[in-house]
């Protein structure tokens, strides 16, 4: 979950590294550091606990000599707390080599014991320093940095991306990866490495994905990718489809505010070119498309917000394509010894495409012989590349740690797939598919309308900034929305929040209701074919009778809710399955505004990181 940047080229390493780290800070932000080979051939480093701004201020107060070769790191602590000593880079024993790391080296204590027995001493509590010391020892064998790295990585267990440089090899940065991301950026007289393309998109949009268990060596004019044993491998170049400005705040108070406002576009871009003449067109599925008619069961795997998108996918795809679907949290999936066959389709959902729990679950599914499809927002990400096929959500870069626009784009992609599957299986008529696609295509404009109601939610959030607990209720597709509303509030405002299926209340949670308890209720449309509206209105009455303060997210013109709600947040009319795409937005805004009212950093909430690349 750390962010990694490497650079070789012009004598401006510091500028490139700090710029890249700024864009990667969402990956981890408890300390940051850089190492540079100066024009004079010295290896210099600086690292500081705290956000990147602390390092930047430190460098302003006490400048570091610049050079044309450098590596930079922003950390999310695993082994050892967020201190100056534990920050990366870490050095070899002779101080000539610097190394940064993302991931966890699971066998680090065995390796550390070996080094201690050899007389090595350590300055930090990290697993990374062990890799730095090992690499220094191997380098001394004299066959160069890449060969030394090859000998080290085959001894490491776990997940890692490593970047290193050595003062005796100016103009060279080497990297290696296993189950952790690393991408190359191709420049003109300069080359880049990054945890993702955001690290270098300001300088180049030409990128090369590096496969598992590969080593890369960059110089200003060359890029060499090999396996761990030095055999050259082919690597494919791709063009980054967004530019640096897409990852800038552009006048918004936070990335989260910007990303919430980009939701209409995120859905529209995900649908673009995939609906033609009232039918779904998904060339993205490639060879998997021909195998879809064999699929007899779907398992959706994901974590956090993505798993709530998966729950919505289950309601829709099961209804449209008449297939049994389960949704499992990726980290629980493989430990339940799931029954997977060649006719099971495992759909993974991941914004980053690098979430370790989901990646491991996908690998498990592949080994078990299941078909795999990834719904992913990050081009060239590991999960997308491991899967049989990928439907990219074109939400653009999501920088704020809390997921917003990726969520609605994930739902749109799942719905597209569900309608396509219904066509393949003949479970919906072309007219019914066309009608559902019409609903989906109308969502971006309706999202624009929802965003216009945000002022009232901001006021509500300000009044409620002292609130200690909030409950969220929903039924059917409103239930995952309730879970997502609660998750957003927990992670951003650090307030205890729970989401419940409204029907479950009477089985226990209603005991939580006491006078004044705020409860958000996601109310189904009165036009809902399952007649859930009346049941939810009854649920509202039950908790109101016990003193709850009701904040209802309800369809415009829903007169039945008005007498029982303290506050109604209206959303435009939409078909039952499509309401979640609209109802979630006020809950996202509420969490963001309440956190802002409490003076919290909504883009980088405490203890979290955007891309969870450890298990
Ligand atoms: C919550 C949030 C997380 C992610 C989860 C999966 O706001 O962002 O719950 O949804 O960590 O991440 P991805 O989608 O990158 O696999």
Coordinates of C-alpha atoms and ligand atoms in Angstrom, one line a residue:
X1 CA 0.0 0.0 0.0
X2 CA 3.0 2.3 -0.2
X3 CA 3.7 4.5 -3.2
X4 CA 6.9 4.1 -5.2
X5 CA 8.6 6.2 -7.8
X6 CA 11.9 5.7 -9.7
X7 CA 13.5 8.1 -12.1
X8 CA 16.5 8.3 -14.4
X9 CA 17.2 11.1 -17.0
X10 CA 17.8 14.8 -16.4
X11 CA 19.2 16.4 -13.3
X12 CA 15.8 17.1 -11.8
X13 CA 15.1 13.9 -9.9
X14 CA 13.8 15.6 -6.8
X15 CA 11.1 17.4 -8.8
X16 CA 10.0 14.2 -10.5
X17 CA 10.1 12.2 -7.3
X18 CA 8.1 14.7 -5.2
X19 CA 5.6 15.3 -8.0
X20 CA 5.1 11.5 -8.3
X21 CA 4.8 11.0 -4.6
X22 CA 2.2 13.7 -4.4
X23 CA 0.1 11.8 -6.8
X24 CA 0.7 8.5 -5.1
X25 CA 0.2 9.7 -1.5
X26 CA -3.3 8.2 -1.5
X27 CA -1.5 4.8 -1.3
X28 CA 0.0 5.6 2.1
X29 CA 0.8 8.7 4.0
X30 CA 2.5 8.1 7.3
X31 CA 6.1 8.9 6.2
X32 CA 8.0 9.7 3.0
X33 CA 11.5 9.6 1.7
X34 CA 13.8 9.9 -1.3
X35 CA 17.3 8.8 -2.3
X36 CA 19.3 10.5 -5.1
X37 CA 22.6 9.9 -6.8
X38 CA 23.9 13.5 -7.1
X39 CA 25.8 15.0 -10.1
X40 CA 29.0 14.5 -8.0
X41 CA 28.3 10.8 -7.6
X42 CA 27.2 10.8 -4.0
X43 CA 24.2 8.9 -2.7
X44 CA 22.1 11.2 -0.6
X45 CA 18.8 10.5 1.2
X46 CA 16.2 12.3 3.3
X47 CA 13.1 10.7 5.0
X48 CA 10.6 12.0 7.5
X49 CA 7.7 10.6 9.5
X50 CA 4.3 12.3 8.6
X51 CA 2.7 13.3 5.4
X52 CA 4.7 14.2 2.3
X53 CA 4.4 17.9 3.2
X54 CA 6.7 17.3 6.2
X55 CA 9.4 16.0 3.9
X56 CA 8.8 18.8 1.4
X57 CA 9.2 21.4 4.2
X58 CA 12.3 19.7 5.5
X59 CA 13.8 19.8 2.0
X60 CA 12.9 23.5 1.7
X61 CA 14.6 24.2 5.0
X62 CA 17.7 22.2 4.3
X63 CA 18.1 21.5 0.5
X64 CA 19.3 18.1 -0.8
X65 CA 21.7 18.0 -3.7
X66 CA 19.8 17.0 -6.8
X67 CA 20.9 14.5 -9.5
X68 CA 19.5 12.6 -12.4
X69 CA 18.8 9.2 -10.7
X70 CA 16.5 8.8 -7.8
X71 CA 13.8 6.8 -6.0
X72 CA 11.0 8.0 -3.7
X73 CA 8.6 6.4 -1.3
X74 CA 5.4 7.2 0.6
X75 CA 4.6 4.7 3.3
X76 CA 1.7 2.9 4.9
X77 CA 3.3 1.2 7.9
X78 CA 3.2 -2.6 8.3
X79 CA 6.4 -3.6 10.2
X80 CA 7.4 -0.8 12.6
X81 CA 5.5 2.4 13.4
X82 CA 5.6 5.6 11.3
X83 CA 8.9 7.0 12.4
X84 CA 11.8 8.7 10.7
X85 CA 13.9 5.5 11.1
X86 CA 11.3 3.2 9.7
X87 CA 10.6 5.5 6.7
X88 CA 12.1 4.4 3.4
X89 CA 14.6 4.4 1.7
X90 CA 16.8 1.9 3.7
X91 CA 20.5 1.5 3.1
X92 CA 23.0 -1.3 2.6
X93 CA 25.6 -1.8 5.3
X94 CA 28.2 0.4 3.4
X95 CA 25.6 3.1 2.7
X96 CA 26.2 3.0 -1.0
X97 CA 22.9 1.4 -2.0
X98 CA 19.3 2.6 -1.2
X99 CA 16.1 0.5 -1.5
X100 CA 12.4 1.1 -1.2
X101 CA 9.6 -1.4 -0.8
X102 CA 5.9 -1.9 -1.1
X103 CA 4.4 -5.1 0.4
X104 CA 5.3 -7.5 3.2
X105 CA 8.3 -9.8 3.3
X106 CA 6.8 -12.7 5.2
X107 CA 10.1 -14.5 6.0
X108 CA 12.0 -11.4 7.0
X109 CA 12.7 -12.6 10.5
X110 CA 14.6 -15.7 9.3
X111 CA 16.6 -13.5 6.9
X112 CA 17.2 -10.9 9.6
X113 CA 18.5 -13.6 11.9
X114 CA 20.9 -14.7 9.2
X115 CA 22.2 -11.2 8.7
X116 CA 22.5 -10.6 12.5
X117 CA 24.6 -13.8 12.7
X118 CA 26.8 -12.3 10.0
X119 CA 27.4 -9.2 12.1
X120 CA 24.9 -6.9 10.5
X121 CA 23.1 -4.2 12.5
X122 CA 19.8 -2.6 11.9
X123 CA 18.5 0.9 12.3
X124 CA 14.8 0.2 11.8
X125 CA 12.1 -2.4 12.7
X126 CA 11.2 -2.9 9.1
X127 CA 11.2 -5.9 6.8
X128 CA 12.5 -3.6 4.1
X129 CA 15.8 -2.9 5.8
X130 CA 16.5 -6.7 5.6
X131 CA 16.1 -6.6 1.8
X132 CA 18.4 -3.5 1.6
X133 CA 21.1 -5.3 3.6
X134 CA 20.7 -8.5 1.6
X135 CA 20.9 -6.6 -1.7
X136 CA 24.1 -4.8 -0.5
X137 CA 25.7 -8.1 0.3
X138 CA 24.8 -9.6 -3.0
X139 CA 25.9 -6.5 -4.9
X140 CA 29.4 -6.9 -3.5
X141 CA 29.7 -10.1 -5.5
X142 CA 30.4 -7.7 -8.4
X143 CA 28.0 -8.7 -11.2
X144 CA 25.8 -5.6 -11.1
X145 CA 22.6 -4.4 -9.5
X146 CA 20.1 -6.3 -11.5
X147 CA 21.8 -9.7 -11.0
X148 CA 22.1 -9.0 -7.3
X149 CA 18.4 -8.2 -7.1
X150 CA 17.6 -11.4 -8.9
X151 CA 19.4 -13.4 -6.2
X152 CA 17.7 -11.5 -3.4
X153 CA 14.1 -11.7 -4.7
X154 CA 14.1 -15.5 -5.1
X155 CA 14.8 -15.7 -1.4
X156 CA 11.9 -13.5 -0.4
X157 CA 8.4 -14.8 0.5
X158 CA 5.3 -12.6 0.4
X159 CA 4.4 -9.7 -1.7
X160 CA 6.8 -7.0 -2.8
X161 CA 7.7 -4.3 -5.2
X162 CA 11.4 -3.3 -4.7
X163 CA 13.3 -0.4 -6.3
X164 CA 17.0 0.2 -5.7
X165 CA 19.9 2.3 -6.9
X166 CA 23.6 2.1 -6.2
X167 CA 26.1 4.9 -6.1
X168 CA 28.5 3.0 -8.3
X169 CA 25.8 2.6 -11.0
X170 CA 24.6 6.2 -11.6
X171 CA 21.9 6.4 -14.3
X172 CA 20.4 3.0 -13.3
X173 CA 17.3 2.2 -11.2
X174 CA 16.3 -1.5 -10.9
X175 CA 12.9 -2.8 -9.7
X176 CA 11.3 -6.2 -9.1
X177 CA 7.8 -7.2 -8.4
X178 CA 5.8 -10.1 -7.0
X179 CA 2.1 -9.7 -6.3
X180 CA 2.5 -5.9 -5.9
X181 CA 2.2 -3.3 -8.6
X182 CA 5.0 -1.7 -10.7
X183 CA 4.6 0.1 -14.0
X184 CA 7.3 1.6 -16.4
X185 CA 6.9 5.1 -17.9
X186 CA 8.7 5.7 -21.2
X187 CA 10.1 9.1 -21.7
X188 CA 12.4 10.8 -24.2
X189 CA 15.9 10.6 -22.7
X190 CA 14.3 9.7 -19.3
X191 CA 12.4 6.8 -17.9
X192 CA 10.2 6.3 -14.9
X193 CA 8.9 3.6 -12.6
X194 CA 5.8 3.9 -10.4
X195 CA 3.3 2.0 -8.3
X196 CA 0.8 3.2 -10.9
X197 CA 0.8 5.5 -13.9
X198 CA -0.2 8.5 -11.7
X199 CA 3.5 8.5 -10.6
X200 CA 4.6 9.8 -14.0
X201 CA 1.6 10.7 -16.1
X202 CA 2.6 14.4 -15.8
X203 CA 5.7 13.5 -17.9
X204 CA 4.6 10.7 -20.2
X205 CA 1.5 8.7 -21.1
X206 CA 3.4 5.8 -22.6
X207 CA 3.5 3.0 -20.1
X208 CA 4.6 -0.6 -19.9
X209 CA 3.1 -3.1 -17.6
X210 CA 5.6 -5.4 -15.8
X211 CA 4.4 -9.0 -15.1
X212 CA 4.7 -11.1 -12.0
X213 CA 8.2 -12.2 -10.9
X214 CA 10.0 -9.8 -13.2
X215 CA 12.9 -7.5 -12.9
X216 CA 13.2 -4.2 -14.7
X217 CA 16.3 -2.1 -15.3
X218 CA 15.9 1.5 -16.5
X219 CA 18.6 3.9 -17.7
X220 CA 17.8 7.3 -19.4
X221 CA 17.7 5.6 -22.8
X222 CA 16.9 1.9 -22.2
X223 CA 14.4 -0.4 -20.5
X224 CA 15.1 -4.1 -19.9
X225 CA 12.6 -6.5 -18.4
X226 CA 13.7 -10.0 -17.4
X227 CA 12.5 -12.8 -15.2
X228 CA 14.1 -13.2 -11.8
X229 CA 16.9 -15.2 -13.4
X230 CA 17.9 -12.6 -16.0
X231 CA 16.2 -14.0 -19.1
X232 CA 14.7 -11.2 -21.1
X233 CA 10.9 -11.2 -21.4
X234 CA 8.6 -9.2 -23.7
X235 CA 6.6 -6.4 -22.1
X236 CA 3.7 -4.7 -23.7
X237 CA 3.3 -1.0 -24.0
X238 CA 0.0 0.8 -23.5
X239 CA -1.2 4.4 -23.7
X240 CA -2.6 6.0 -20.5
X241 CA -6.0 7.3 -21.3
X242 CA -6.1 10.2 -18.9
X243 CA -3.8 13.1 -18.3
X244 CA -2.3 14.7 -15.2
X245 CA -5.0 17.3 -15.0
X246 CA -7.5 14.4 -14.3
X247 CA -5.7 13.7 -11.1
X248 CA -5.6 17.4 -9.9
X249 CA -8.2 18.9 -7.6
X250 CA -9.1 21.5 -10.2
X251 CA -10.5 24.0 -7.7
X252 CA -12.4 21.6 -5.5
X253 CA -11.9 21.6 -1.7
X254 CA -10.9 17.9 -1.8
X255 CA -10.4 15.1 -4.3
X256 CA -13.4 13.5 -2.7
X257 CA -15.6 16.5 -3.5
X258 CA -14.3 16.5 -7.0
X259 CA -14.8 12.7 -7.4
X260 CA -18.4 12.9 -6.1
X261 CA -19.1 15.6 -8.7
X262 CA -17.6 13.4 -11.4
X263 CA -20.1 10.6 -10.9
X264 CA -22.3 11.5 -13.9
X265 CA -19.3 11.4 -16.1
X266 CA -18.0 8.2 -14.5
X267 CA -21.2 6.3 -15.4
X268 CA -21.5 7.9 -18.8
X269 CA -17.9 7.0 -19.7
X270 CA -18.4 3.4 -18.5
X271 CA -21.5 3.1 -20.7
X272 CA -20.0 4.9 -23.7
X273 CA -19.6 2.7 -26.8
X274 CA -21.0 -0.3 -24.9
X275 CA -24.7 0.3 -25.8
X276 CA -25.5 0.2 -29.5
X277 CA -29.0 0.1 -30.9
X278 CA -30.6 -0.9 -27.6
X279 CA -28.2 -3.8 -27.0
X280 CA -25.0 -4.3 -25.0
X281 CA -21.8 -4.6 -26.9
X282 CA -18.9 -5.8 -24.8
X283 CA -15.9 -6.6 -27.1
X284 CA -13.9 -6.4 -23.8
X285 CA -15.0 -10.0 -23.0
X286 CA -12.9 -11.5 -25.8
X287 CA -12.9 -15.3 -25.8
X288 CA -14.8 -15.4 -22.6
X289 CA -17.9 -14.2 -24.4
X290 CA -18.3 -17.5 -26.3
X291 CA -18.1 -19.4 -23.1
X292 CA -20.8 -17.4 -21.2
X293 CA -23.6 -19.8 -22.3
X294 CA -21.9 -22.6 -20.4
X295 CA -21.8 -20.6 -17.1
X296 CA -24.2 -22.0 -14.5
X297 CA -23.2 -20.1 -11.4
X298 CA -21.5 -16.8 -10.6
X299 CA -19.4 -15.9 -7.6
X300 CA -18.7 -12.2 -7.1
X301 CA -15.6 -11.4 -5.0
X302 CA -14.6 -8.0 -3.7
X303 CA -13.8 -6.0 -0.5
X304 CA -15.4 -2.9 1.1
X305 CA -17.3 -0.6 -1.2
X306 CA -16.6 -2.8 -4.2
X307 CA -18.3 -5.7 -2.4
X308 CA -21.5 -3.5 -2.0
X309 CA -21.4 -2.9 -5.7
X310 CA -21.2 -6.7 -6.0
X311 CA -24.3 -7.1 -3.8
X312 CA -26.2 -4.8 -6.2
X313 CA -24.8 -6.8 -9.1
X314 CA -26.3 -9.9 -7.6
X315 CA -29.8 -8.5 -7.3
X316 CA -29.7 -7.3 -10.9
X317 CA -27.9 -10.2 -12.7
X318 CA -29.8 -12.9 -10.8
X319 CA -33.1 -11.2 -11.8
X320 CA -32.1 -10.6 -15.4
X321 CA -30.1 -13.7 -16.3
X322 CA -31.7 -16.2 -13.9
X323 CA -28.4 -17.6 -12.6
X324 CA -27.5 -18.3 -8.9
X325 CA -25.0 -15.7 -7.7
X326 CA -23.1 -15.4 -4.4
X327 CA -21.2 -12.5 -3.2
X328 CA -18.2 -13.1 -1.0
X329 CA -15.6 -10.9 0.6
X330 CA -12.3 -11.7 -1.2
X331 CA -10.4 -12.3 2.1
X332 CA -13.0 -14.9 3.2
X333 CA -13.5 -16.6 -0.2
X334 CA -10.6 -19.0 -0.5
X335 CA -10.7 -20.1 3.2
X336 CA -14.3 -21.4 2.8
X337 CA -13.0 -24.0 0.3
X338 CA -15.6 -22.8 -2.3
X339 CA -17.0 -25.2 -4.8
X340 CA -15.7 -24.0 -8.2
X341 CA -16.0 -25.7 -11.5
X342 CA -15.2 -24.8 -15.2
X343 CA -18.8 -23.6 -15.5
X344 CA -18.4 -21.2 -12.5
X345 CA -17.7 -17.6 -13.4
X346 CA -15.9 -15.6 -10.7
X347 CA -16.3 -11.9 -11.1
X348 CA -13.8 -9.8 -9.2
X349 CA -14.5 -6.1 -8.6
X350 CA -11.7 -3.8 -7.7
X351 CA -11.1 -0.1 -8.3
X352 CA -7.4 -0.3 -7.9
X353 CA -7.0 -3.8 -9.5
X354 CA -4.3 -4.4 -6.9
X355 CA -6.2 -5.3 -3.7
X356 CA -4.2 -8.2 -2.4
X357 CA -7.2 -10.0 -0.9
X358 CA -9.0 -9.9 -4.2
X359 CA -5.9 -10.8 -6.3
X360 CA -5.3 -13.9 -4.1
X361 CA -9.0 -14.9 -4.5
X362 CA -8.7 -14.5 -8.3
X363 CA -5.6 -16.7 -8.4
X364 CA -7.4 -19.3 -6.3
X365 CA -10.3 -19.2 -8.7
X366 CA -8.0 -19.6 -11.7
X367 CA -6.2 -22.5 -10.1
X368 CA -9.5 -24.2 -9.4
X369 CA -10.4 -24.0 -13.1
X370 CA -13.1 -21.4 -12.9
X371 CA -13.6 -18.6 -15.5
X372 CA -12.6 -15.2 -14.3
X373 CA -13.9 -11.7 -15.2
X374 CA -12.5 -8.5 -13.6
X375 CA -14.4 -5.2 -13.2
X376 CA -11.5 -2.8 -12.7
X377 CA -10.9 0.9 -12.9
X378 CA -7.1 0.9 -13.3
X379 CA -5.6 0.1 -16.7
X380 CA -3.1 -2.6 -16.8
X381 CA -3.7 -3.5 -13.1
X382 CA -2.6 -7.0 -11.9
X383 CA -6.1 -8.3 -11.3
X384 CA -7.3 -7.2 -14.7
X385 CA -4.3 -8.9 -16.3
X386 CA -4.6 -12.2 -14.4
X387 CA -8.3 -12.6 -15.3
X388 CA -9.7 -14.1 -18.5
X389 CA -11.3 -10.8 -19.4
X390 CA -11.8 -7.4 -18.0
X391 CA -14.6 -4.8 -18.2
X392 CA -12.9 -1.5 -17.4
X393 CA -14.9 1.1 -15.5
X394 CA -13.9 4.4 -17.1
X395 CA -14.3 6.5 -13.9
X396 CA -10.9 8.1 -14.3
X397 CA -8.3 8.2 -11.5
X398 CA -9.8 8.0 -8.0
X399 CA -7.4 9.7 -5.6
X400 CA -9.5 10.2 -2.5
X401 CA -9.1 7.1 -0.3
X402 CA -12.9 6.7 0.2
X403 CA -14.4 5.2 -3.0
X404 CA -17.2 7.2 -4.6
X405 CA -17.2 7.5 -8.4
X406 CA -15.7 4.0 -8.8
X407 CA -18.7 2.6 -6.9
X408 CA -21.3 3.9 -9.3
X409 CA -19.1 3.0 -12.3
X410 CA -18.8 -0.6 -10.9
X411 CA -22.6 -0.9 -10.7
X412 CA -23.0 0.4 -14.2
X413 CA -20.4 -2.1 -15.5
X414 CA -22.1 -5.0 -13.6
X415 CA -25.5 -4.0 -15.0
X416 CA -24.1 -3.9 -18.5
X417 CA -22.7 -7.4 -18.0
X418 CA -26.0 -8.6 -16.5
X419 CA -28.0 -7.4 -19.4
X420 CA -25.5 -8.9 -21.9
X421 CA -25.7 -12.2 -20.0
X422 CA -29.5 -12.1 -20.1
X423 CA -29.3 -11.7 -23.9
X424 CA -26.8 -14.6 -24.2
X425 CA -29.1 -16.8 -22.1
X426 CA -32.3 -15.6 -23.6
X427 CA -33.8 -14.8 -20.2
X428 CA -34.9 -11.2 -21.2
X429 CA -36.5 -10.1 -24.4
X430 CA -34.6 -7.5 -26.5
X431 CA -37.3 -5.0 -25.6
X432 CA -36.8 -5.6 -21.9
X433 CA -33.1 -5.2 -22.3
X434 CA -33.5 -2.1 -24.3
X435 CA -35.8 -0.7 -21.6
X436 CA -33.2 -1.4 -18.8
X437 CA -30.5 0.1 -20.9
X438 CA -32.6 3.2 -21.4
X439 CA -32.9 3.4 -17.5
X440 CA -29.1 3.0 -17.2
X441 CA -28.4 5.6 -19.9
X442 CA -30.6 8.1 -18.0
X443 CA -28.6 7.8 -14.8
X444 CA -25.9 10.4 -15.6
X445 CA -28.5 13.1 -16.0
X446 CA -30.3 12.0 -12.9
X447 CA -27.0 12.0 -10.9
X448 CA -26.6 15.7 -12.0
X449 CA -29.9 16.4 -10.4
X450 CA -29.0 14.7 -7.2
X451 CA -25.8 16.7 -6.9
X452 CA -27.8 19.9 -7.0
X453 CA -29.5 18.9 -3.7
X454 CA -26.2 18.8 -1.8
X455 CA -26.5 22.2 -0.1
X456 CA -29.3 20.8 2.2
X457 CA -27.1 17.8 3.1
X458 CA -24.2 20.0 4.0
X459 CA -26.4 21.9 6.4
X460 CA -27.6 18.7 8.0
X461 CA -24.1 17.4 8.3
X462 CA -23.0 20.6 10.1
X463 CA -25.9 20.4 12.6
X464 CA -25.0 16.8 13.3
X465 CA -21.2 17.2 13.7
X466 CA -21.5 16.1 17.4
X467 CA -23.4 13.0 16.6
X468 CA -21.9 9.9 18.1
X469 CA -23.7 7.1 16.2
X470 CA -25.7 6.9 13.1
X471 CA -27.8 4.0 11.7
X472 CA -28.6 3.3 8.1
X473 CA -31.5 1.1 7.0
X474 CA -32.5 -0.2 3.6
X475 CA -34.2 -3.2 2.0
X476 CA -33.5 -5.2 -1.2
X477 CA -31.1 -2.9 -3.3
X478 CA -31.4 -0.3 -0.5
X479 CA -29.6 -2.6 1.8
X480 CA -26.1 -2.4 0.1
X481 CA -26.7 1.4 -0.1
X482 CA -27.3 1.5 3.7
X483 CA -24.0 -0.5 4.2
X484 CA -22.1 1.9 2.0
X485 CA -23.6 4.9 3.8
X486 CA -22.4 3.5 7.1
X487 CA -18.9 2.6 5.7
X488 CA -18.4 6.1 4.3
X489 CA -19.3 7.7 7.7
X490 CA -17.1 5.4 9.7
X491 CA -14.0 5.8 7.5
X492 CA -14.3 9.6 7.0
X493 CA -15.9 11.0 10.2
X494 CA -14.7 8.2 12.6
X495 CA -18.3 8.0 13.8
X496 CA -19.8 4.6 14.8
X497 CA -22.2 3.7 12.0
X498 CA -24.1 0.6 11.1
X499 CA -26.0 -0.5 8.1
X500 CA -28.9 -2.9 8.5
X501 CA -31.5 -4.6 6.3
X502 CA -34.6 -2.9 7.5
X503 CA -36.4 -6.2 8.0
X504 CA -33.7 -7.3 10.4
X505 CA -34.4 -4.5 12.9
X506 CA -37.0 -6.3 14.9
X507 CA -34.6 -9.3 15.2
X508 CA -32.3 -7.3 17.5
X509 CA -30.9 -4.0 16.3
X510 CA -34.1 -2.1 17.2
X511 CA -32.8 -2.2 20.8
X512 CA -30.2 0.4 19.7
X513 CA -32.9 3.0 19.1
X514 CA -33.2 5.6 21.8
X515 CA -34.6 9.2 21.7
X516 CA -32.8 11.3 19.2
X517 CA -30.9 8.5 17.5
X518 CA -30.4 9.6 13.8
X519 CA -31.4 6.9 11.3
X520 CA -31.0 7.3 7.6
X521 CA -33.6 5.2 5.7
X522 CA -33.2 4.4 2.0
X523 CA -36.8 4.2 1.0
X524 CA -37.8 2.1 -2.0
X525 CA -40.0 3.8 -4.6
X526 CA -43.8 3.6 -4.0
X527 CA -43.8 2.2 -7.5
X528 CA -41.6 -0.7 -6.4
X529 CA -42.9 -4.0 -7.9
X530 CA -42.1 -5.9 -4.7
X531 CA -44.3 -3.6 -2.7
X532 CA -41.4 -3.0 -0.2
X533 CA -42.3 0.7 0.1
X534 CA -45.1 0.1 2.6
X535 CA -43.0 -2.3 4.6
X536 CA -40.2 0.3 4.9
X537 CA -42.6 3.0 5.9
X538 CA -43.8 0.6 8.6
X539 CA -40.2 0.1 9.7
X540 CA -39.9 3.9 9.9
X541 CA -42.9 4.2 12.1
X542 CA -41.6 1.5 14.4
X543 CA -38.4 3.3 15.1
X544 CA -39.9 6.7 15.1
X545 CA -42.3 5.5 17.9
X546 CA -39.1 4.8 19.9
X547 CA -37.7 8.3 19.4
X548 CA -35.5 7.9 16.3
X549 CA -34.8 10.9 14.2
X550 CA -35.6 9.9 10.6
X551 CA -33.6 11.1 7.6
X552 CA -35.3 9.5 4.6
X553 CA -33.7 9.3 1.1
X554 CA -36.8 8.9 -0.9
X555 CA -38.2 9.3 -4.4
X556 CA -39.4 12.8 -5.3
X557 CA -43.1 13.1 -4.6
X558 CA -43.2 10.2 -2.1
X559 CA -46.0 11.7 0.0
X560 CA -46.3 8.6 2.2
X561 CA -43.0 9.2 3.8
X562 CA -43.4 12.9 4.6
X563 CA -45.5 12.6 7.8
X564 CA -42.9 10.2 9.4
X565 CA -39.6 11.7 8.4
X566 CA -37.8 14.5 10.1
X567 CA -35.9 15.2 6.9
X568 CA -36.6 14.0 3.3
X569 CA -33.7 14.0 0.8
X570 CA -35.4 13.6 -2.6
X571 CA -33.9 11.6 -5.5
X572 CA -35.2 11.5 -9.0
X573 CA -37.5 8.7 -10.2
X574 CA -35.8 5.6 -11.4
X575 CA -36.5 1.9 -11.8
X576 CA -36.1 -0.1 -8.6
X577 CA -32.7 -1.6 -9.5
X578 CA -31.3 1.8 -10.6
X579 CA -32.2 3.7 -7.5
X580 CA -29.0 2.8 -5.6
X581 CA -26.9 4.7 -8.2
X582 CA -28.8 7.8 -7.0
X583 CA -29.5 7.1 -3.4
X584 CA -25.9 6.6 -2.5
X585 CA -24.9 10.1 -3.4
X586 CA -26.5 12.0 -0.5
X587 CA -24.9 9.5 1.9
X588 CA -21.5 10.1 0.4
X589 CA -21.9 13.9 0.6
X590 CA -23.2 13.6 4.2
X591 CA -20.2 11.6 5.3
X592 CA -17.8 14.0 3.5
X593 CA -19.5 17.1 4.9
X594 CA -19.7 15.8 8.5
X595 CA -16.0 14.9 8.4
X596 CA -15.2 18.3 7.0
X597 CA -17.3 19.9 9.8
X598 CA -15.2 18.0 12.3
X599 CA -12.1 19.4 10.7
X600 CA -10.9 16.0 9.4
X601 CA -8.9 15.2 6.2
X602 CA -11.5 13.6 3.9
X603 CA -9.0 12.6 1.2
X604 CA -6.7 10.8 3.6
X605 CA -8.6 9.4 6.6
X606 CA -6.5 8.0 9.4
X607 CA -5.2 4.4 9.3
X608 CA -6.3 3.8 5.7
X609 CA -4.7 3.6 2.3
X610 CA -6.2 3.6 -1.1
X611 CA -4.8 0.5 -2.5
X612 CA -4.6 -2.4 0.1
X613 CA -1.8 -4.4 -1.3
X614 CA -1.2 -6.5 1.9
X615 CA -3.4 -9.4 3.0
Ligands
LIG1 C1 -14.1 2.4 1.0 C2 -13.1 1.9 0.1 C3 -12.7 0.5 0.3 C4 -12.4 -0.2 -1.1 C5 -11.8 -1.6 -0.9 C6 -11.5 -2.3 -2.2 O1 -14.4 3.7 0.7 O2 -12.6 2.6 -0.8 O3 -13.6 -0.3 1.0 O4 -13.6 -0.3 -1.8 O5 -10.6 -1.5 -0.1 O6 -10.6 -1.6 -3.0 P1 -10.5 -1.9 -4.5 O7 -11.8 -1.5 -5.2 O8 -9.3 -1.1 -5.0 O9 -10.2 -3.4 -4.6

